[in-house]
mmCIF file of N, CA and C in Angstrom:
data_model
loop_
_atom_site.group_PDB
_atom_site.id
_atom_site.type_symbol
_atom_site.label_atom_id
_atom_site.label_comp_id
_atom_site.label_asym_id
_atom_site.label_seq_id
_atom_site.Cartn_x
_atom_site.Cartn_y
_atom_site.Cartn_z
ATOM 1 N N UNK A 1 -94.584 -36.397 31.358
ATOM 2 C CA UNK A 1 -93.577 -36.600 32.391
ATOM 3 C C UNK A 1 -93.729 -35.479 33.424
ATOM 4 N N UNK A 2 -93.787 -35.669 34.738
ATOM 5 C CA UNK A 2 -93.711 -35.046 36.170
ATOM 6 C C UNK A 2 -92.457 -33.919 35.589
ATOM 7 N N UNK A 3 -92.972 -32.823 36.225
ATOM 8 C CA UNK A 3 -91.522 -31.725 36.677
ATOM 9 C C UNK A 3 -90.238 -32.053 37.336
ATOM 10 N N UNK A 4 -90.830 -33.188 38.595
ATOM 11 C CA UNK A 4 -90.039 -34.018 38.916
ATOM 12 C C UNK A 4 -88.830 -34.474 38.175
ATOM 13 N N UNK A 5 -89.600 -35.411 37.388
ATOM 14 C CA UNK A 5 -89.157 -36.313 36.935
ATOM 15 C C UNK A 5 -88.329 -35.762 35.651
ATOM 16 N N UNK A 6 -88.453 -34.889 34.949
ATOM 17 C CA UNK A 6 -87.821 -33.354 34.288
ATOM 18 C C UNK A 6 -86.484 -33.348 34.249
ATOM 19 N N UNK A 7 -86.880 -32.918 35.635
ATOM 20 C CA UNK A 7 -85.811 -31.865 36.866
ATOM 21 C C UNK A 7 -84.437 -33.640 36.853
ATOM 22 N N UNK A 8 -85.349 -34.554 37.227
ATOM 23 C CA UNK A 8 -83.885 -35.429 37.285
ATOM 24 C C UNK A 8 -83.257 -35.918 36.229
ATOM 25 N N UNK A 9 -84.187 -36.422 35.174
ATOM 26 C CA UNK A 9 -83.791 -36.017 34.173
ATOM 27 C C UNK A 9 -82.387 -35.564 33.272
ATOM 28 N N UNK A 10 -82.545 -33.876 33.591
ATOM 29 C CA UNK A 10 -81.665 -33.204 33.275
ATOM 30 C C UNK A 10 -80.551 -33.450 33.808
ATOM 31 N N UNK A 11 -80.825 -33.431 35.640
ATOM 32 C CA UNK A 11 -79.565 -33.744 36.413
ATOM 33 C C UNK A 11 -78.674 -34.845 35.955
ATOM 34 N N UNK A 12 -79.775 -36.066 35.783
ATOM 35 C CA UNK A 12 -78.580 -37.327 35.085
ATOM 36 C C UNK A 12 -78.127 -36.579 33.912
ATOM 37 N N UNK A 13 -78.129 -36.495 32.867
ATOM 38 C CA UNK A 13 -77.751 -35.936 31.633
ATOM 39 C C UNK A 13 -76.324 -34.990 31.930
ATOM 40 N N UNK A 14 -76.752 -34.355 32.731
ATOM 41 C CA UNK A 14 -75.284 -33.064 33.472
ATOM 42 C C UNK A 14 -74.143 -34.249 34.025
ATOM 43 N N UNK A 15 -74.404 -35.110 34.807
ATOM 44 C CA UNK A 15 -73.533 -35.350 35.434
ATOM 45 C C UNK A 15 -73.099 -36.772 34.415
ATOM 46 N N UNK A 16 -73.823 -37.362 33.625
ATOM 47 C CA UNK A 16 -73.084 -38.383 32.710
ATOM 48 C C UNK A 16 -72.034 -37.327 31.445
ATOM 49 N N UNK A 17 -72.941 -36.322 31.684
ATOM 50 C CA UNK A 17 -71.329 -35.744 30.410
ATOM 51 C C UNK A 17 -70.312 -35.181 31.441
ATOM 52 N N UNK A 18 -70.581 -34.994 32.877
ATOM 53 C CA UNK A 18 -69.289 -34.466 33.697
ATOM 54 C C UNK A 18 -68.325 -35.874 33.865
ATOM 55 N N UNK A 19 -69.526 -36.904 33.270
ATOM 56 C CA UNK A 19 -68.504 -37.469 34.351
ATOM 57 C C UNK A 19 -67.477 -38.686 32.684
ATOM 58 N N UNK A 20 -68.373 -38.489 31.846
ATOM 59 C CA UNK A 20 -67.929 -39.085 30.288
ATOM 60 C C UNK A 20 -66.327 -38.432 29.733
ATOM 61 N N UNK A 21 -66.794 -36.840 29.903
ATOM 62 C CA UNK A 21 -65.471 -35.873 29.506
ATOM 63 C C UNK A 21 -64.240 -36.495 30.405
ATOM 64 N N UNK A 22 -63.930 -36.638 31.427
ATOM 65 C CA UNK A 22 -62.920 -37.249 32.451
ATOM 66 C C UNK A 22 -62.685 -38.721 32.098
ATOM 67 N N UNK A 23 -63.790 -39.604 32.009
ATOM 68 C CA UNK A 23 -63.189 -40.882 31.979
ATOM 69 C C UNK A 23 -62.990 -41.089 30.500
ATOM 70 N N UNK A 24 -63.381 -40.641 29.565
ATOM 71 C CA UNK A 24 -62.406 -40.642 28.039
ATOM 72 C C UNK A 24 -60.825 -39.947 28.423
ATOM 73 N N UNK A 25 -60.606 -39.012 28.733
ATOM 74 C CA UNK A 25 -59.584 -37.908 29.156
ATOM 75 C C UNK A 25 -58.567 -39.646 29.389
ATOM 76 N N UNK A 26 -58.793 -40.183 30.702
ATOM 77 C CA UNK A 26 -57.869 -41.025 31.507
ATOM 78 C C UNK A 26 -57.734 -42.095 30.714
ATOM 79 N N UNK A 27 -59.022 -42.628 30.138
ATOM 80 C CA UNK A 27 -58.777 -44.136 29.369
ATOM 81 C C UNK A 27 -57.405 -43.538 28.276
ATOM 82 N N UNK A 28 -57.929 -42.375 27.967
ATOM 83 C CA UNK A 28 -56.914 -42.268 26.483
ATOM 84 C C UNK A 28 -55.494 -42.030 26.793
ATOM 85 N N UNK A 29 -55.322 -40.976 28.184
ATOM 86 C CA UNK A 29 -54.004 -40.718 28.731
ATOM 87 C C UNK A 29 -53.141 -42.324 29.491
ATOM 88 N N UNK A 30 -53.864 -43.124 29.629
ATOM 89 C CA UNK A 30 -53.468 -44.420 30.567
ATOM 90 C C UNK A 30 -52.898 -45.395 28.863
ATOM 91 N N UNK A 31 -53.760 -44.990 28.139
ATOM 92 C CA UNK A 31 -53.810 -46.162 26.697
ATOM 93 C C UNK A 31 -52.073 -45.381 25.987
ATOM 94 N N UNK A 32 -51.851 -43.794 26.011
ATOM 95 C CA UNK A 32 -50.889 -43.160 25.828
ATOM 96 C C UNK A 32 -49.584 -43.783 26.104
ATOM 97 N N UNK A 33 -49.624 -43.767 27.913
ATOM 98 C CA UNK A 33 -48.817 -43.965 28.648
ATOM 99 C C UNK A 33 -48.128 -45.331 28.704
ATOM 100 N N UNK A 34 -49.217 -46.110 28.452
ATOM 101 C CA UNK A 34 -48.634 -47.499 28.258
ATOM 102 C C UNK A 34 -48.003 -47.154 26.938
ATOM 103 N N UNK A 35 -48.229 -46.698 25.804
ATOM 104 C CA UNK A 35 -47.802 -46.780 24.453
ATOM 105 C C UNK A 35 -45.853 -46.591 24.296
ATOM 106 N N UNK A 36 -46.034 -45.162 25.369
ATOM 107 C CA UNK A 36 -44.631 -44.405 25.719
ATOM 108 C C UNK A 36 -44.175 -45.308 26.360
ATOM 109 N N UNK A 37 -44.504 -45.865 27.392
ATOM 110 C CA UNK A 37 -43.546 -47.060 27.873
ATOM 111 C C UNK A 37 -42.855 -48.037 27.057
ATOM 112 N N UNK A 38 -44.129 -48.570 26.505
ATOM 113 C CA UNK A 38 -43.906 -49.111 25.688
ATOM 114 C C UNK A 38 -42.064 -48.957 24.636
ATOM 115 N N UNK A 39 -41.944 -48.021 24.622
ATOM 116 C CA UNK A 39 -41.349 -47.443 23.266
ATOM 117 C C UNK A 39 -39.998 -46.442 24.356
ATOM 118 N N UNK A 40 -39.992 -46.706 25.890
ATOM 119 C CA UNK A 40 -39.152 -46.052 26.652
ATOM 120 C C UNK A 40 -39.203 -44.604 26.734
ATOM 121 N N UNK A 41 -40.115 -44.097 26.793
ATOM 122 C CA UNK A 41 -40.405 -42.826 26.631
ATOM 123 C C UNK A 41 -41.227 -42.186 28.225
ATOM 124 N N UNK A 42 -40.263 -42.648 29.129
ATOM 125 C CA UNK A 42 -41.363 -42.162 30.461
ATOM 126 C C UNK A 42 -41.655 -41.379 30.914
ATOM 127 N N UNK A 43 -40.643 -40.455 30.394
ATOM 128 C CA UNK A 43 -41.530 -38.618 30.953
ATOM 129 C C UNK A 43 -42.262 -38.758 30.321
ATOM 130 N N UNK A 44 -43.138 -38.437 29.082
ATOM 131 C CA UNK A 44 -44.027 -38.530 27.852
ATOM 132 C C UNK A 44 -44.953 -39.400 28.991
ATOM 133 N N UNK A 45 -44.805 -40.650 29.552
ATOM 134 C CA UNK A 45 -45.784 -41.308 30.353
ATOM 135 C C UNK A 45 -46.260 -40.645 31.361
ATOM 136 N N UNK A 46 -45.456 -40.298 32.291
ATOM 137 C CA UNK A 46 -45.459 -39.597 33.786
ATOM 138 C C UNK A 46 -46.530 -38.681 33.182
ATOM 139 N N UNK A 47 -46.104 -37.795 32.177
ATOM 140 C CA UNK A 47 -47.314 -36.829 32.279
ATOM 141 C C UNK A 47 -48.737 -37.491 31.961
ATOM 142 N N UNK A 48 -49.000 -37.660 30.712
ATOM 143 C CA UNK A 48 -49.896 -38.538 30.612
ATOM 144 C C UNK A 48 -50.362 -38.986 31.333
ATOM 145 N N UNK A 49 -49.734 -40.209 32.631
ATOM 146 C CA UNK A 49 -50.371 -40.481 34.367
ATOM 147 C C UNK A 49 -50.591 -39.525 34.959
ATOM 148 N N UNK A 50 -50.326 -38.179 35.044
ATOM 149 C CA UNK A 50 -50.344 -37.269 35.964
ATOM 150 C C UNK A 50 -51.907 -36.808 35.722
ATOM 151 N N UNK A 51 -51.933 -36.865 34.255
ATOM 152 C CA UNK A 51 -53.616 -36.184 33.564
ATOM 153 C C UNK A 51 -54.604 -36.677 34.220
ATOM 154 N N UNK A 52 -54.172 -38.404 33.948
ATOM 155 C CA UNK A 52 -54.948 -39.048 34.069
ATOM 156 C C UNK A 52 -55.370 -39.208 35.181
ATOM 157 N N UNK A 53 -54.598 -39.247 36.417
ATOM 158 C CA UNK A 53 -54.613 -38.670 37.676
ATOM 159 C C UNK A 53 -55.542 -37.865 38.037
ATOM 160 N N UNK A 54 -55.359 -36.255 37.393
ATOM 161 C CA UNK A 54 -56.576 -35.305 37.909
ATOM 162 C C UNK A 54 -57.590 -35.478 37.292
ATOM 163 N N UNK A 55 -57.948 -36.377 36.122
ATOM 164 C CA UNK A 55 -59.395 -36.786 35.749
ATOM 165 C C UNK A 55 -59.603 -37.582 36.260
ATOM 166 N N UNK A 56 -58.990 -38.321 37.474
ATOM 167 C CA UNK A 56 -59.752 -39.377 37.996
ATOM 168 C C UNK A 56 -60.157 -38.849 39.610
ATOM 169 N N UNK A 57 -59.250 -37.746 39.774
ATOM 170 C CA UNK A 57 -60.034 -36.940 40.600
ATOM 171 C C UNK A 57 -60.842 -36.195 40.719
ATOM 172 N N UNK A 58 -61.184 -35.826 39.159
ATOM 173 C CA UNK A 58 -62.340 -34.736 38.493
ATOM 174 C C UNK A 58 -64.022 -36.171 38.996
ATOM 175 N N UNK A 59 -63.422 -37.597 38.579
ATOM 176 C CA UNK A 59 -64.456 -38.637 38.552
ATOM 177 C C UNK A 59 -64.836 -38.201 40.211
ATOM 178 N N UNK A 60 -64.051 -38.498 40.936
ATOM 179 C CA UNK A 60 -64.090 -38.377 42.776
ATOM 180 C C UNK A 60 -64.736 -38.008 42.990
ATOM 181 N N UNK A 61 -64.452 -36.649 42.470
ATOM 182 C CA UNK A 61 -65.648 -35.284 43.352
ATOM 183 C C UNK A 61 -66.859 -35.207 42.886
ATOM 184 N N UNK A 62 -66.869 -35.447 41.834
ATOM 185 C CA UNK A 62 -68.316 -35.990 41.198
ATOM 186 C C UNK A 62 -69.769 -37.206 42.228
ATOM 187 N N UNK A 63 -68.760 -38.048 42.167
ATOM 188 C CA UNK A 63 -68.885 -39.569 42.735
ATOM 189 C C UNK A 63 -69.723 -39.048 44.460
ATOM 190 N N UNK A 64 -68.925 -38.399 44.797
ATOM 191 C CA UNK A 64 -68.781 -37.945 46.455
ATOM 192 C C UNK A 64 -69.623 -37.287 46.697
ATOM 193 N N UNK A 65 -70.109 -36.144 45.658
ATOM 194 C CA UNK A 65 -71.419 -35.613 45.637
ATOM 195 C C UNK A 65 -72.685 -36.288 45.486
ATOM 196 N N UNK A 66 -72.680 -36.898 44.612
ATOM 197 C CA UNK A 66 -73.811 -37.853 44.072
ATOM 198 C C UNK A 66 -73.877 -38.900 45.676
ATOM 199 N N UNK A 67 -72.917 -39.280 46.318
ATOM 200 C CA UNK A 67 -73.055 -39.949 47.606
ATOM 201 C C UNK A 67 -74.094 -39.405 48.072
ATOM 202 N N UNK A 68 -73.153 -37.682 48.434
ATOM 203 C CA UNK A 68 -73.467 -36.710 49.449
ATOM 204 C C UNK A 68 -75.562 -36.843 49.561
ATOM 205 N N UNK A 69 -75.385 -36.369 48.014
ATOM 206 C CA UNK A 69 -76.892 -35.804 47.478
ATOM 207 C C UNK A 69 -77.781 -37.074 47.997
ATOM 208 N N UNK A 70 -77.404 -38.525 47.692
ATOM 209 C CA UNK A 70 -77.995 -39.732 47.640
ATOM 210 C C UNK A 70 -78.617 -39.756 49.056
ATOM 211 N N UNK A 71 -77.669 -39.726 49.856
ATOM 212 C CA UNK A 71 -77.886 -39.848 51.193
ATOM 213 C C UNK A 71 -78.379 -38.848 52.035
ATOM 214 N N UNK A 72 -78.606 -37.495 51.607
ATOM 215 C CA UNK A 72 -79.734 -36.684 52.222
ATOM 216 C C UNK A 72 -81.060 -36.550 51.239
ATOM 217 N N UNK A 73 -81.098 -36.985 50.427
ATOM 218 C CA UNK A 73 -82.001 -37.480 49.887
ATOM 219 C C UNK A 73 -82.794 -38.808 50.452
ATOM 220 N N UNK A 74 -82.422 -39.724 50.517
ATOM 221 C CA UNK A 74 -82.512 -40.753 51.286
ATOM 222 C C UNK A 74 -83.036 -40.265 52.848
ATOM 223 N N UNK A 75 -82.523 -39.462 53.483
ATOM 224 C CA UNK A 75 -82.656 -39.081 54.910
ATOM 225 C C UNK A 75 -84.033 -38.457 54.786
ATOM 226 N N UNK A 76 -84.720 -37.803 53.693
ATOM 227 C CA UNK A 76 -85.595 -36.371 53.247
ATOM 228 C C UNK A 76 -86.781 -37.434 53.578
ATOM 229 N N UNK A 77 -86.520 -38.463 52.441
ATOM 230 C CA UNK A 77 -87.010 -39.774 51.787
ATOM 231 C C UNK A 77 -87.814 -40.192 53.110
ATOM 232 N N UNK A 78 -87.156 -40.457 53.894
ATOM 233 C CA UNK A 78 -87.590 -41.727 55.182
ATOM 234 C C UNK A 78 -88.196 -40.715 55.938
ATOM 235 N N UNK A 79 -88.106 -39.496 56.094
ATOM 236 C CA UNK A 79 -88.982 -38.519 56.930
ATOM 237 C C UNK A 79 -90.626 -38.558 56.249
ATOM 238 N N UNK A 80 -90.981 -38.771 54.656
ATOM 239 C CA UNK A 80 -92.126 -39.291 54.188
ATOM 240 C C UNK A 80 -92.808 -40.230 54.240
ATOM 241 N N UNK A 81 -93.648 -40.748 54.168
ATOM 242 C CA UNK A 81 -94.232 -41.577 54.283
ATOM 243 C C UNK A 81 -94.991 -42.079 52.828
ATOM 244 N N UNK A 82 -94.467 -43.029 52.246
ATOM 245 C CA UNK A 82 -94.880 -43.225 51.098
ATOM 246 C C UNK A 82 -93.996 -43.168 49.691
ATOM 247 N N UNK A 83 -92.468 -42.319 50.714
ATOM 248 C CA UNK A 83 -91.907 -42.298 49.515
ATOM 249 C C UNK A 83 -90.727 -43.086 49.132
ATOM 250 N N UNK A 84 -89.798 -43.297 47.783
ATOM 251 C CA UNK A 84 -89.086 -43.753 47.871
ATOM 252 C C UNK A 84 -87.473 -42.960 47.634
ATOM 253 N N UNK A 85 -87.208 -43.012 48.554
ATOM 254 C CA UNK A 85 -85.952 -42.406 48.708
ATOM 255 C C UNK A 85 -86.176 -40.752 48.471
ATOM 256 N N UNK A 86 -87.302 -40.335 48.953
ATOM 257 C CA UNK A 86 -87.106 -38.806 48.545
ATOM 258 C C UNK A 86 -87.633 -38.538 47.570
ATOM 259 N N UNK A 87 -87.673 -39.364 46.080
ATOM 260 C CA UNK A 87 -88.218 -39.736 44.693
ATOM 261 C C UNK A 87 -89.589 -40.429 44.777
ATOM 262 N N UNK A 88 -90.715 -39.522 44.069
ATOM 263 C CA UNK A 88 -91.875 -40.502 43.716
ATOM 264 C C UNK A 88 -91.732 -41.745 42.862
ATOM 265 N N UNK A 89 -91.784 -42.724 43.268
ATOM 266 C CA UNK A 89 -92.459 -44.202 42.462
ATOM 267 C C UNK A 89 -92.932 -43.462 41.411
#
């Protein structure tokens, strides 16, 4: 395997556990929250939504980067000739 290819590699690996830790966090705080409702318990919910909330903003900033990166990558990409998206074929 290319250094390249290494190098991205790793990067996917980093950002599927940044981004795994958060969306377990929310599924479980949202699965909570319904439970407390469930059972009339809505502060106990509210928070729980609130968690779930900043792990879904933890997902965002993640997301927004990976845009960011995609698309000057992409820009790098089309200045080559031959390549695809910045990434060797």
């Amino acid at each position: 395997m290319s250094e390249h290819h290494e190098k991205l590699r790793r990067h996917v690996a980093l950002i599927a556990h940044e981004l795994v830790g958060p969306g377990s966090l929310v599924a479980g705080n949202v699965e909570f929250a319904r439970d407390e409702l469930q059972q009339g318990r809505t502060r106990d919910a509210i928070e729980a939504l609130d968690d779930a909330s900043e792990g879904m903003k933890r997902i965002a900033k993640w997301v927004a980067e990976l845009q960011r990166i995609s698309r000057r990558g992409l820009a790098e990409g089309a200045a080559k000739p031959g390549s695809a998206g910045g990434v060797d074929a």
